Amino acid sequence: MLLALISIIGYLMTILSTVVIVQFILSLLIAFNVVSLSNNFVSSIWHALNMILDPFLKPIRKIMPDTGMIDFSPMVLLIGLRILQMLLMGLANDIASAGI
């Protein structure tokens, strides 16, 4: 049961990492005028991604120093998620080897 819970949490963290990468790519496309926020479809995707990620990125942005136009908070979030995934997988391996 505990292994299943750890697997579900790891899977959700993988989905969140994918959403961060999609938002980053979309922000580059918007910045280089490949797509425009005046397009309703692009605008709705952009706002949905921001609504999903803002609860995770805002605390990181408060802690990090202001770097001007470059926002490093998605990279910090990705690194943090990867570290948590490694810790969870280590915990899952310990539980599996103990036979709990």
PDB file of C-alpha atoms in Angstrom:
ATOM      1  CA  MET A   1       0.000   0.000   0.000  1.00  0.00           C
ATOM      2  CA  LEU A   2       2.784   2.381   0.925  1.00  0.00           C
ATOM      3  CA  LEU A   3       4.710   1.530  -2.242  1.00  0.00           C
ATOM      4  CA  ALA A   4       1.635   2.312  -4.323  1.00  0.00           C
ATOM      5  CA  LEU A   5       1.285   5.696  -2.615  1.00  0.00           C
ATOM      6  CA  ILE A   6       4.950   6.482  -3.260  1.00  0.00           C
ATOM      7  CA  SER A   7       4.514   5.490  -6.912  1.00  0.00           C
ATOM      8  CA  ILE A   8       1.460   7.737  -7.278  1.00  0.00           C
ATOM      9  CA  ILE A   9       3.289  10.694  -5.726  1.00  0.00           C
ATOM     10  CA  GLY A  10       6.262  10.079  -8.047  1.00  0.00           C
ATOM     11  CA  TYR A  11       3.943   9.933 -11.045  1.00  0.00           C
ATOM     12  CA  LEU A  12       2.278  13.230 -10.060  1.00  0.00           C
ATOM     13  CA  MET A  13       5.703  14.822  -9.688  1.00  0.00           C
ATOM     14  CA  THR A  14       6.594  13.636 -13.204  1.00  0.00           C
ATOM     15  CA  ILE A  15       3.404  15.215 -14.541  1.00  0.00           C
ATOM     16  CA  LEU A  16       4.221  18.475 -12.744  1.00  0.00           C
ATOM     17  CA  SER A  17       7.731  18.452 -14.237  1.00  0.00           C
ATOM     18  CA  THR A  18       6.220  17.997 -17.695  1.00  0.00           C
ATOM     19  CA  VAL A  19       3.861  20.934 -17.111  1.00  0.00           C
ATOM     20  CA  VAL A  20       6.824  23.122 -16.100  1.00  0.00           C
ATOM     21  CA  ILE A  21       8.654  22.213 -19.310  1.00  0.00           C
ATOM     22  CA  VAL A  22       5.545  22.873 -21.444  1.00  0.00           C
ATOM     23  CA  GLN A  23       5.089  26.273 -19.796  1.00  0.00           C
ATOM     24  CA  PHE A  24       8.746  27.108 -20.412  1.00  0.00           C
ATOM     25  CA  ILE A  25       8.495  26.180 -24.100  1.00  0.00           C
ATOM     26  CA  LEU A  26       5.265  28.148 -24.487  1.00  0.00           C
ATOM     27  CA  SER A  27       6.857  31.173 -22.805  1.00  0.00           C
ATOM     28  CA  LEU A  28       9.717  31.027 -25.314  1.00  0.00           C
ATOM     29  CA  LEU A  29       7.262  30.784 -28.200  1.00  0.00           C
ATOM     30  CA  ILE A  30       5.384  33.805 -26.863  1.00  0.00           C
ATOM     31  CA  ALA A  31       8.601  35.778 -26.236  1.00  0.00           C
ATOM     32  CA  PHE A  32       9.838  35.201 -29.803  1.00  0.00           C
ATOM     33  CA  ASN A  33       6.416  35.982 -31.326  1.00  0.00           C
ATOM     34  CA  VAL A  34       5.936  32.496 -32.749  1.00  0.00           C
ATOM     35  CA  VAL A  35       2.533  32.379 -31.060  1.00  0.00           C
ATOM     36  CA  SER A  36       0.503  35.255 -29.698  1.00  0.00           C
ATOM     37  CA  LEU A  37      -1.547  35.662 -26.565  1.00  0.00           C
ATOM     38  CA  SER A  38      -4.208  37.349 -28.684  1.00  0.00           C
ATOM     39  CA  ASN A  39      -5.058  33.849 -29.914  1.00  0.00           C
ATOM     40  CA  ASN A  40      -7.769  32.561 -27.564  1.00  0.00           C
ATOM     41  CA  PHE A  41      -6.450  28.974 -27.575  1.00  0.00           C
ATOM     42  CA  VAL A  42      -2.890  30.017 -26.721  1.00  0.00           C
ATOM     43  CA  SER A  43      -4.144  32.458 -24.113  1.00  0.00           C
ATOM     44  CA  SER A  44      -6.320  29.852 -22.398  1.00  0.00           C
ATOM     45  CA  ILE A  45      -3.468  27.320 -22.310  1.00  0.00           C
ATOM     46  CA  TRP A  46      -1.073  29.959 -20.964  1.00  0.00           C
ATOM     47  CA  HIS A  47      -3.456  31.003 -18.195  1.00  0.00           C
ATOM     48  CA  ALA A  48      -4.244  27.382 -17.277  1.00  0.00           C
ATOM     49  CA  LEU A  49      -0.547  26.515 -17.020  1.00  0.00           C
ATOM     50  CA  ASN A  50       0.093  29.586 -14.885  1.00  0.00           C
ATOM     51  CA  MET A  51      -2.814  28.721 -12.578  1.00  0.00           C
ATOM     52  CA  ILE A  52      -1.425  25.212 -12.127  1.00  0.00           C
ATOM     53  CA  LEU A  53       2.176  26.295 -11.514  1.00  0.00           C
ATOM     54  CA  ASP A  54       1.766  29.547  -9.563  1.00  0.00           C
ATOM     55  CA  PRO A  55       1.195  27.831  -6.181  1.00  0.00           C
ATOM     56  CA  PHE A  56       4.533  26.048  -6.663  1.00  0.00           C
ATOM     57  CA  LEU A  57       6.504  28.912  -8.216  1.00  0.00           C
ATOM     58  CA  LYS A  58       5.411  31.851  -6.026  1.00  0.00           C
ATOM     59  CA  PRO A  59       7.170  30.618  -2.842  1.00  0.00           C
ATOM     60  CA  ILE A  60      10.336  29.982  -4.842  1.00  0.00           C
ATOM     61  CA  ARG A  61      10.165  33.459  -6.383  1.00  0.00           C
ATOM     62  CA  LYS A  62       9.834  35.009  -2.902  1.00  0.00           C
ATOM     63  CA  ILE A  63      12.995  33.283  -1.698  1.00  0.00           C
ATOM     64  CA  MET A  64      15.160  33.799  -4.800  1.00  0.00           C
ATOM     65  CA  PRO A  65      16.854  37.124  -5.511  1.00  0.00           C
ATOM     66  CA  ASP A  66      15.548  39.237  -8.381  1.00  0.00           C
ATOM     67  CA  THR A  67      17.502  38.376 -11.523  1.00  0.00           C
ATOM     68  CA  GLY A  68      15.807  40.837 -13.840  1.00  0.00           C
ATOM     69  CA  MET A  69      14.150  39.414 -16.909  1.00  0.00           C
ATOM     70  CA  ILE A  70      15.304  35.822 -16.373  1.00  0.00           C
ATOM     71  CA  ASP A  71      13.091  33.723 -14.099  1.00  0.00           C
ATOM     72  CA  PHE A  72      15.016  30.812 -12.605  1.00  0.00           C
ATOM     73  CA  SER A  73      12.146  29.580 -10.426  1.00  0.00           C
ATOM     74  CA  PRO A  74      10.991  26.876 -12.917  1.00  0.00           C
ATOM     75  CA  MET A  75      14.522  25.468 -12.989  1.00  0.00           C
ATOM     76  CA  VAL A  76      14.663  25.460  -9.174  1.00  0.00           C
ATOM     77  CA  LEU A  77      11.278  23.718  -9.103  1.00  0.00           C
ATOM     78  CA  LEU A  78      12.464  21.065 -11.560  1.00  0.00           C
ATOM     79  CA  ILE A  79      15.624  20.440  -9.527  1.00  0.00           C
ATOM     80  CA  GLY A  80      13.595  20.230  -6.315  1.00  0.00           C
ATOM     81  CA  LEU A  81      11.113  17.815  -7.874  1.00  0.00           C
ATOM     82  CA  ARG A  82      13.927  15.610  -9.149  1.00  0.00           C
ATOM     83  CA  ILE A  83      15.563  15.538  -5.703  1.00  0.00           C
ATOM     84  CA  LEU A  84      12.232  14.600  -4.114  1.00  0.00           C
ATOM     85  CA  GLN A  85      11.734  11.862  -6.710  1.00  0.00           C
ATOM     86  CA  MET A  86      15.150  10.408  -5.910  1.00  0.00           C
ATOM     87  CA  LEU A  87      14.389  10.483  -2.181  1.00  0.00           C
ATOM     88  CA  LEU A  88      11.023   8.798  -2.751  1.00  0.00           C
ATOM     89  CA  MET A  89      12.571   6.089  -4.902  1.00  0.00           C
ATOM     90  CA  GLY A  90      15.200   5.464  -2.230  1.00  0.00           C
ATOM     91  CA  LEU A  91      12.450   5.195   0.368  1.00  0.00           C
ATOM     92  CA  ALA A  92      10.507   2.810  -1.873  1.00  0.00           C
ATOM     93  CA  ASN A  93      13.609   0.638  -2.337  1.00  0.00           C
ATOM     94  CA  ASP A  94      14.211   0.561   1.428  1.00  0.00           C
ATOM     95  CA  ILE A  95      10.603  -0.428   2.065  1.00  0.00           C
ATOM     96  CA  ALA A  96      10.694  -3.096  -0.638  1.00  0.00           C
ATOM     97  CA  SER A  97      13.926  -4.587   0.674  1.00  0.00           C
ATOM     98  CA  ALA A  98      12.604  -4.616   4.244  1.00  0.00           C
ATOM     99  CA  GLY A  99       9.481  -6.449   3.088  1.00  0.00           C
ATOM    100  CA  ILE A 100       7.028  -4.057   4.719  1.00  0.00           C
TER     101      ILE A 100
END
